Short mmCIF file of C-alpha atoms in Angstrom, two decimals:
data_model
loop_
_atom_site.label_atom_id
_atom_site.label_comp_id
_atom_site.label_asym_id
_atom_site.label_seq_id
_atom_site.Cartn_x
_atom_site.Cartn_y
_atom_site.Cartn_z
CA THR N 443 -3.41 -35.21 62.74
CA THR N 444 -6.76 -36.95 62.48
CA GLU N 445 -7.11 -36.81 66.26
CA ILE N 446 -7.77 -33.08 65.97
CA TYR N 447 -9.27 -32.68 62.54
CA THR N 448 -11.50 -34.92 60.41
CA LEU N 449 -12.71 -34.19 56.89
CA SER N 450 -14.52 -36.52 54.54
CA LEU N 451 -12.32 -37.37 51.57
CA HIS N 452 -15.24 -37.56 49.17
CA ASP N 453 -17.25 -34.51 50.14
CA ALA N 454 -16.73 -31.14 51.78
CA LEU N 455 -18.94 -32.08 54.71
CA PRO N 456 -18.91 -33.04 57.50
CA ILE N 457 -15.96 -31.27 59.15
CA TRP N 458 -15.14 -31.79 62.83
CA LEU N 459 -12.65 -30.05 65.08
CA ASN N 460 -11.89 -31.88 68.33
CA THR N 461 -12.12 -28.98 70.77
CA SER N 462 -10.60 -30.96 73.63
CA TYR N 463 -7.19 -29.88 72.28
CA PHE N 464 -8.00 -26.16 72.43
CA GLY N 465 -8.40 -23.64 75.22
CA TYR N 466 -10.35 -20.82 73.58
CA LEU N 467 -13.75 -22.13 74.63
CA ASP N 468 -13.08 -22.04 78.35
CA GLY N 469 -10.02 -19.78 78.65
CA LEU N 470 -7.84 -17.14 77.04
CA VAL N 471 -5.41 -19.43 75.21
CA MET N 472 -5.68 -21.01 71.78
CA THR N 473 -4.25 -24.46 72.59
CA ASN N 474 -4.09 -26.41 75.83
CA GLU N 475 -1.88 -29.00 77.55
CA ARG N 476 -3.35 -31.87 75.52
CA PHE N 477 -2.32 -30.14 72.31
CA ALA N 478 1.19 -29.58 73.71
CA GLU N 479 1.46 -33.26 74.67
CA LEU N 480 0.39 -34.38 71.20
CA PHE N 481 3.01 -32.18 69.52
CA ASP N 482 5.85 -32.88 71.96
CA GLY N 483 6.17 -29.53 73.63
CA PRO N 484 4.52 -26.31 74.76
CA ALA N 485 3.58 -23.36 72.59
CA ARG N 486 6.40 -21.01 71.64
CA GLN N 487 6.79 -18.03 73.93
CA PRO N 488 6.52 -14.55 72.38
CA GLU N 489 9.83 -13.07 71.19
CA SER N 490 11.64 -16.42 71.49
CA ARG N 491 13.49 -17.97 68.59
CA ILE N 492 11.45 -19.75 65.95
CA SER N 493 12.79 -23.22 65.23
CA ARG N 494 11.95 -25.78 62.55
CA ARG N 495 9.34 -27.28 64.92
CA GLU N 496 7.31 -24.05 64.99
CA MET N 497 7.75 -23.58 61.25
CA ASP N 498 6.53 -27.12 60.55
CA LEU N 499 3.54 -26.74 62.88
CA ALA N 500 2.52 -23.44 61.30
CA ALA N 501 2.92 -24.82 57.79
CA SER N 502 0.87 -27.91 58.66
CA ILE N 503 -1.98 -25.87 60.13
CA GLN N 504 -1.98 -23.74 57.01
CA VAL N 505 -2.16 -26.79 54.74
CA VAL N 506 -5.15 -28.12 56.69
CA THR N 507 -6.86 -24.73 56.50
CA GLU N 508 -6.37 -24.60 52.74
CA GLU N 509 -7.71 -28.14 52.36
CA VAL N 510 -10.88 -27.23 54.25
CA VAL N 511 -11.37 -23.98 52.31
CA LEU N 512 -10.92 -25.65 48.93
CA LYS N 513 -13.24 -28.56 49.75
CA LEU N 514 -15.92 -26.20 51.01
CA ALA N 515 -15.58 -24.06 47.88
CA ARG N 516 -15.89 -27.08 45.58
CA TYR N 517 -18.91 -28.25 47.56
CA ALA N 518 -20.57 -24.83 47.27
CA ARG N 519 -19.90 -24.66 43.53
CA GLU N 520 -21.28 -28.16 42.99
CA ARG N 521 -24.41 -27.56 45.07
CA THR N 522 -25.26 -24.08 43.75
CA GLY N 523 -23.78 -23.89 40.27
CA GLU N 524 -22.83 -20.27 40.97
CA ARG N 525 -19.78 -18.82 39.25
CA ASN N 526 -18.96 -16.06 41.76
CA LEU N 527 -17.93 -16.53 45.40
CA VAL N 528 -18.11 -14.04 48.27
CA LEU N 529 -16.22 -14.75 51.50
CA ALA N 530 -16.57 -13.33 55.01
CA GLY N 531 -15.71 -14.48 58.51
CA GLY N 532 -12.34 -14.51 60.22
CA VAL N 533 -10.88 -17.32 58.09
CA ALA N 534 -11.47 -15.15 55.03
CA LEU N 535 -8.59 -13.00 56.32
CA ASN N 536 -6.23 -15.91 55.60
CA CYS N 537 -4.64 -14.35 52.54
CA VAL N 538 -2.59 -17.42 51.60
CA ALA N 539 -5.68 -19.64 51.47
CA ASN N 540 -7.50 -16.94 49.50
CA GLY N 541 -4.70 -16.83 46.94
CA LYS N 542 -4.75 -20.60 46.53
CA LEU N 543 -8.54 -20.57 46.16
CA LEU N 544 -8.21 -17.96 43.43
CA ARG N 545 -5.56 -19.94 41.53
CA GLU N 546 -7.60 -23.16 41.73
CA LYS N 547 -10.24 -21.38 39.58
CA ILE N 548 -13.15 -23.17 41.27
CA PHE N 549 -15.10 -19.95 40.78
CA ASP N 550 -14.71 -17.36 38.05
CA ARG N 551 -14.60 -14.43 40.45
CA LEU N 552 -13.78 -14.07 44.12
CA TRP N 553 -14.66 -11.18 46.44
CA ILE N 554 -13.72 -10.95 50.10
CA GLN N 555 -15.31 -8.52 52.49
CA PRO N 556 -12.40 -6.33 53.67
CA ALA N 557 -13.67 -6.29 57.28
CA ALA N 558 -14.18 -10.05 57.17
CA GLY N 559 -13.95 -10.56 60.94
CA ASP N 560 -16.70 -9.97 63.48
CA ALA N 561 -16.48 -6.19 63.09
CA GLY N 562 -17.73 -6.46 59.52
CA GLY N 563 -21.16 -7.42 60.79
CA ALA N 564 -21.74 -3.74 61.52
CA LEU N 565 -21.51 -2.97 57.81
CA GLY N 566 -23.84 -5.82 56.94
CA ALA N 567 -26.38 -4.63 59.49
CA ALA N 568 -26.32 -1.11 58.06
CA LEU N 569 -26.74 -2.35 54.49
CA LEU N 570 -29.58 -4.65 55.51
CA ALA N 571 -31.41 -1.83 57.26
CA GLN N 572 -30.88 0.49 54.29
CA HIS N 573 -32.29 -2.06 51.85
CA ARG N 574 -35.03 -3.73 53.85
CA TYR N 575 -36.32 -0.94 56.08
CA PHE N 576 -35.58 2.18 54.04
CA GLY N 577 -36.25 0.76 50.61
CA GLU N 578 -32.91 1.62 49.01
CA PRO N 579 -32.34 -0.65 45.98
CA ARG N 580 -29.30 -2.90 45.76
CA THR N 581 -27.31 -1.89 42.71
CA VAL N 582 -24.21 -3.19 40.95
CA PRO N 583 -21.69 -0.56 39.73
CA ALA N 584 -21.65 -0.29 35.96
CA ALA N 585 -17.86 -0.64 35.83
CA GLY N 586 -18.06 -4.10 37.37
CA ARG N 587 -16.01 -3.18 40.44
CA ASP N 588 -17.38 -3.51 43.95
CA ALA N 589 -19.31 -0.65 45.52
CA GLN N 590 -17.14 -0.49 48.64
CA LYS N 591 -14.66 1.68 46.71
CA GLY N 592 -11.53 0.82 48.62
CA SER N 593 -13.28 0.57 52.02
CA TYR N 594 -12.43 4.18 52.90
CA LEU N 595 -15.49 4.57 55.10
CA GLY N 596 -14.06 6.13 58.28
CA PRO N 597 -13.53 9.71 59.43
CA ALA N 598 -11.47 12.28 57.55
CA TYR N 599 -9.80 15.55 58.62
CA SER N 600 -9.58 18.65 56.47
CA GLY N 601 -6.41 20.61 55.94
CA GLY N 602 -7.82 23.34 58.15
CA GLU N 603 -8.45 20.90 60.99
CA VAL N 604 -4.92 19.54 60.69
CA ARG N 605 -3.39 23.02 60.76
CA ALA N 606 -5.51 23.97 63.77
CA PHE N 607 -4.08 21.01 65.67
CA LEU N 608 -0.49 21.73 64.59
CA ASP N 609 -0.68 25.48 65.21
CA LYS N 610 -2.29 25.05 68.62
CA ASN N 611 0.57 22.83 69.74
CA GLU N 612 3.26 24.80 67.85
CA TYR N 613 4.51 21.78 65.93
CA PRO N 614 6.69 22.79 62.95
CA TYR N 615 5.35 21.72 59.55
CA HIS N 616 5.59 22.48 55.85
CA GLY N 617 2.39 23.13 53.92
CA GLU N 618 2.30 21.36 50.54
CA PRO N 619 -1.08 22.24 48.99
CA ASP N 620 -0.07 21.10 45.48
CA PRO N 621 -0.76 17.34 45.30
CA GLU N 622 1.87 16.67 42.64
CA SER N 623 4.60 18.47 44.57
CA ARG N 624 3.55 16.77 47.80
CA ALA N 625 3.64 13.31 46.21
CA ALA N 626 7.07 14.05 44.75
CA THR N 627 8.44 15.06 48.16
CA ILE N 628 7.07 11.91 49.79
CA ALA N 629 8.42 9.72 46.99
CA GLN N 630 11.87 11.29 47.32
CA ALA N 631 11.87 10.62 51.06
CA LEU N 632 11.02 6.97 50.41
CA ALA N 633 13.72 6.71 47.76
CA ASP N 634 16.21 8.10 50.28
CA GLY N 635 15.36 5.27 52.68
CA LYS N 636 13.11 7.33 54.98
CA ILE N 637 10.12 5.80 56.77
CA VAL N 638 6.92 7.79 56.23
CA GLY N 639 3.78 7.94 58.36
CA TYR N 640 0.91 8.67 55.99
CA LEU N 641 -2.55 10.04 56.92
CA SER N 642 -4.66 10.90 53.88
CA GLY N 643 -8.41 11.01 53.42
CA ARG N 644 -11.04 8.86 55.08
CA MET N 645 -9.81 6.09 57.35
CA GLU N 646 -10.05 2.49 56.18
CA PHE N 647 -12.78 0.19 57.51
CA GLY N 648 -11.27 -3.19 58.32
CA PRO N 649 -8.03 -4.63 59.72
CA ARG N 650 -5.75 -3.58 56.83
CA SER N 651 -4.21 -0.18 56.25
CA LEU N 652 -4.82 0.65 52.60
CA GLY N 653 -3.06 3.97 52.13
CA ALA N 654 -5.20 6.20 54.31
CA ARG N 655 -3.55 5.36 57.66
CA SER N 656 -0.31 3.68 56.60
CA ILE N 657 3.42 3.55 57.27
CA LEU N 658 5.35 3.49 54.00
CA GLY N 659 8.86 2.39 53.08
CA ASP N 660 11.16 1.47 50.17
CA PRO N 661 10.71 -2.21 49.16
CA ARG N 662 14.05 -2.35 47.32
CA ARG N 663 16.05 -2.12 50.54
CA ALA N 664 16.57 -5.39 52.39
CA GLU N 665 16.95 -3.50 55.68
CA THR N 666 13.52 -1.84 55.39
CA GLN N 667 11.78 -4.93 56.79
CA SER N 668 13.87 -5.20 59.96
CA VAL N 669 13.98 -1.43 60.54
CA MET N 670 10.21 -1.07 60.30
CA ASN N 671 9.64 -4.10 62.51
CA LEU N 672 12.12 -3.30 65.25
CA LYS N 673 12.07 0.52 65.33
CA ILE N 674 8.53 1.29 64.22
CA LYS N 675 6.26 -1.67 64.97
CA PHE N 676 8.28 -2.99 67.95
CA ARG N 677 7.88 -6.63 66.91
CA GLU N 678 10.01 -9.50 65.61
CA SER N 679 12.25 -8.51 62.70
CA PHE N 680 11.20 -11.39 60.43
CA ARG N 681 7.55 -10.39 60.02
CA PRO N 682 6.82 -9.64 56.35
CA PHE N 683 5.22 -6.47 55.05
CA ALA N 684 2.77 -6.00 52.23
CA PRO N 685 3.42 -4.33 48.89
CA SER N 686 1.12 -1.66 47.49
CA VAL N 687 1.28 -1.33 43.71
CA VAL N 688 -0.79 0.75 41.31
CA ALA N 689 -3.33 -1.60 39.76
CA GLU N 690 -2.09 -1.10 36.22
CA ASP N 691 1.44 -2.27 37.16
CA ALA N 692 0.57 -5.27 39.36
CA ALA N 693 1.28 -7.88 36.66
CA GLU N 694 4.84 -6.55 36.28
CA TYR N 695 5.68 -7.66 39.81
CA PHE N 696 3.26 -10.42 40.81
CA GLU N 697 1.56 -13.45 39.27
CA LEU N 698 -1.86 -11.92 39.78
CA ASP N 699 -4.51 -11.59 37.09
CA CYS N 700 -7.16 -9.77 39.12
CA GLU N 701 -7.34 -6.80 41.47
CA SER N 702 -6.65 -7.05 45.19
CA PRO N 703 -7.73 -3.69 46.61
CA TYR N 704 -8.15 -4.93 50.19
CA MET N 705 -4.79 -6.67 50.65
CA LEU N 706 -6.51 -10.04 51.08
CA LEU N 707 -4.78 -12.10 48.38
CA VAL N 708 -1.30 -13.58 48.44
CA ALA N 709 0.33 -13.95 45.04
CA PRO N 710 3.77 -15.19 43.90
CA VAL N 711 6.41 -12.64 42.99
CA ARG N 712 7.21 -13.02 39.30
CA GLY N 713 9.95 -15.53 38.58
CA GLU N 714 12.28 -13.10 36.84
CA ARG N 715 12.37 -10.91 39.94
CA ARG N 716 13.37 -13.70 42.33
CA LEU N 717 16.83 -14.26 43.79
CA PRO N 718 18.24 -17.68 44.78
CA MET N 719 18.25 -18.55 48.48
CA ASP N 720 20.50 -20.80 50.55
CA MET N 721 18.07 -23.33 51.96
CA PRO N 722 19.02 -25.86 54.69
CA ASP N 723 18.84 -29.55 53.93
CA ASP N 724 15.55 -31.22 54.78
CA GLY N 725 17.15 -33.19 57.56
CA ALA N 726 19.11 -30.30 59.03
CA GLU N 727 18.13 -29.00 62.43
CA MET N 728 17.12 -25.36 62.44
CA VAL N 729 17.24 -23.72 65.84
CA ASP N 730 16.74 -20.19 64.55
CA MET N 731 15.02 -19.21 61.33
CA LEU N 732 16.25 -15.58 61.25
CA PRO N 733 19.36 -16.24 59.09
CA LEU N 734 17.07 -17.88 56.55
CA VAL N 735 14.31 -15.30 56.43
CA ASN N 736 16.71 -12.35 56.39
CA GLN N 737 18.08 -13.34 52.99
CA PRO N 738 17.00 -11.07 50.11
CA ARG N 739 14.63 -13.10 47.94
CA SER N 740 13.82 -10.73 45.09
CA ASP N 741 14.50 -7.23 43.78
CA ILE N 742 11.74 -6.08 46.17
CA PRO N 743 13.09 -7.94 49.24
CA ALA N 744 11.19 -6.02 51.94
CA VAL N 745 7.87 -7.43 50.70
CA THR N 746 8.89 -10.91 49.48
CA HIS N 747 8.12 -13.76 51.87
CA LEU N 748 10.13 -16.94 52.34
CA ASP N 749 8.17 -18.80 49.64
CA TYR N 750 8.53 -15.91 47.15
CA SER N 751 4.99 -14.73 47.84
CA ALA N 752 3.56 -11.33 48.78
CA ARG N 753 0.28 -10.05 50.23
CA VAL N 754 -0.63 -7.58 47.51
CA GLN N 755 -2.70 -4.40 47.53
CA THR N 756 -3.59 -3.07 44.11
CA VAL N 757 -4.29 0.67 44.25
CA HIS N 758 -6.80 2.32 41.92
CA ALA N 759 -6.73 6.06 41.32
CA SER N 760 -10.53 6.09 41.55
CA ASP N 761 -10.33 4.66 45.09
CA HIS N 762 -7.50 6.76 46.55
CA ARG N 763 -6.03 9.30 44.14
CA GLU N 764 -3.44 10.67 46.58
CA PHE N 765 -1.93 7.28 47.47
CA HIS N 766 -1.93 6.26 43.81
CA ARG N 767 -0.05 9.46 43.02
CA VAL N 768 2.63 8.76 45.67
CA ILE N 769 3.35 5.28 44.27
CA SER N 770 3.43 6.65 40.73
CA GLU N 771 5.91 9.36 41.72
CA PHE N 772 8.06 6.76 43.46
CA LYS N 773 8.16 4.77 40.23
CA LYS N 774 9.21 7.89 38.28
CA LEU N 775 12.12 8.38 40.66
CA THR N 776 13.27 4.80 41.08
CA GLY N 777 11.75 2.68 38.34
CA CYS N 778 10.03 0.64 41.06
CA GLY N 779 6.22 0.84 41.13
CA VAL N 780 5.83 -0.74 44.57
CA VAL N 781 5.98 0.67 48.11
CA VAL N 782 5.97 -1.08 51.48
CA ASN N 783 2.65 -0.53 53.25
CA THR N 784 1.95 -1.46 56.86
CA SER N 785 -0.62 -0.27 59.35
CA PHE N 786 -0.02 3.07 61.09
CA ASN N 787 0.30 1.82 64.66
CA VAL N 788 2.67 0.04 67.01
CA ARG N 789 2.06 -3.41 68.39
CA GLY N 790 -0.71 -3.50 70.97
CA GLU N 791 -2.37 -0.27 69.82
CA PRO N 792 -5.14 0.33 67.28
CA ILE N 793 -4.48 1.92 63.92
CA VAL N 794 -4.30 5.70 64.27
CA CYS N 795 -7.38 7.71 63.36
CA SER N 796 -6.87 11.42 64.09
CA PRO N 797 -3.95 13.78 63.46
CA GLN N 798 -3.24 13.63 67.18
CA ASP N 799 -3.05 9.82 67.09
CA ALA N 800 -0.71 9.98 64.12
CA TYR N 801 1.59 12.59 65.67
CA ARG N 802 1.86 10.63 68.89
CA CYS N 803 2.79 7.41 67.05
CA PHE N 804 5.23 9.35 64.86
CA MET N 805 7.04 10.83 67.84
CA ARG N 806 7.20 7.55 69.77
CA THR N 807 8.86 5.66 66.92
CA ASP N 808 11.74 6.14 64.47
CA MET N 809 9.67 7.39 61.56
CA ASP N 810 11.34 10.20 59.62
CA LEU N 811 8.45 12.02 57.95
CA LEU N 812 4.80 12.45 58.89
CA VAL N 813 2.20 13.37 56.29
CA LEU N 814 -1.02 14.84 57.69
CA GLU N 815 -3.11 15.60 54.61
CA ASP N 816 -1.25 18.53 52.96
CA CYS N 817 1.13 19.14 55.90
CA LEU N 818 4.57 17.52 56.08
CA LEU N 819 6.40 17.16 59.39
CA TRP N 820 10.05 16.12 59.59
CA LYS N 821 11.15 14.37 62.77
CA SER N 822 14.40 16.35 62.89
CA GLU N 823 12.43 19.61 63.22
CA GLN N 824 10.05 18.55 65.99
CA PRO N 825 10.41 19.58 69.64
CA ALA N 826 11.18 16.96 72.26
CA PHE N 827 8.07 14.89 72.83
CA GLU N 828 6.78 14.36 76.35
CA GLU N 829 3.81 12.23 77.31
CA SER N 830 1.09 14.05 79.23
CA GLU N 831 -2.42 13.44 80.47
CA GLU N 832 -3.73 15.34 77.49
CA TRP N 833 -2.42 12.61 75.20
CA GLU N 834 -4.40 10.01 77.09
CA GLN N 835 -7.68 11.79 76.37
CA VAL N 836 -9.70 11.78 73.19
CA TYR N 837 -8.79 14.87 71.19
CA GLU N 838 -11.68 16.82 69.70
CA LEU N 839 -11.01 19.58 67.18
CA ASP N 840 -13.10 22.70 67.52
#
């Protein structure tokens, strides 16, 4: 509605947002009573059913966001003449808008900072200090890929550190030092419908889990989405998950002609992989969207959204060899080169960092297998887990 949002039709600027409809400037809510009055009702309560009203509101807000992003991009291209675009800021985490911007081909190339929210400023500050105050030159990788290399910039734990933690607490585990054998075991567990907690290498920097601190599942199973939501993430069953695919196979599954290493682009699932859906008539009242969204929509249903789209991560062996190997082994077993990838945490908690964090999350959910570097832990073999004060403290390995 133009009461809330105004954008010039002939130029990208000016843009105004009428903040009298919002509560984030003077409170802890996004919208206020005036917004509710304008749209004939209050905001939906968490965990309540999602009706057509909420779906229409969300879709409308998304359309407006995309309109603003595209107009700003066209304005920037016209004013600067540049052919490459870099995005940052919280709106740059809107993967659907990013995908549409890419397909509009306003710019030849698009790059989005993986920690595009406020936290990413820490990385910018460090790079600025390195370049300006310590004289380090700014270089472009010869291969043409970005220098962030998958954004695996956080802490890592060696196999010895992991074993010290497991042995100290007498947690049963199986050592799998051979990477090929380990990947094959993990892939077989996924193919059998198991849910896998996966800790491997340096932790990701940014809001997306990219295969270093991830929960993995089989995308071919329609039930994977609801199981992971309800029994692992403890959130509504309809929420979609992202697919991780080895970069060289991405075009077999998605209409995507570039890499997406940071899971920040939404792309359509290829037409030949889609399944027909029973859609309600436009005039039909929808009091609950779950029967609609729970329909399988493709041959990878656990990662295919209602509009046949998916938030894709393309995985390069040069960025994360171990994760690339797991997906490749899964494809050897099943013929499917995609796995479900969601962040290794439950709702309300941060993504796990240490082996202790991962074990705690593993034992408090219905995951079946935990991978801690080269150690594999099966839930069925673990002792009964009891919370203690020790688990509330930061664990430091000697």
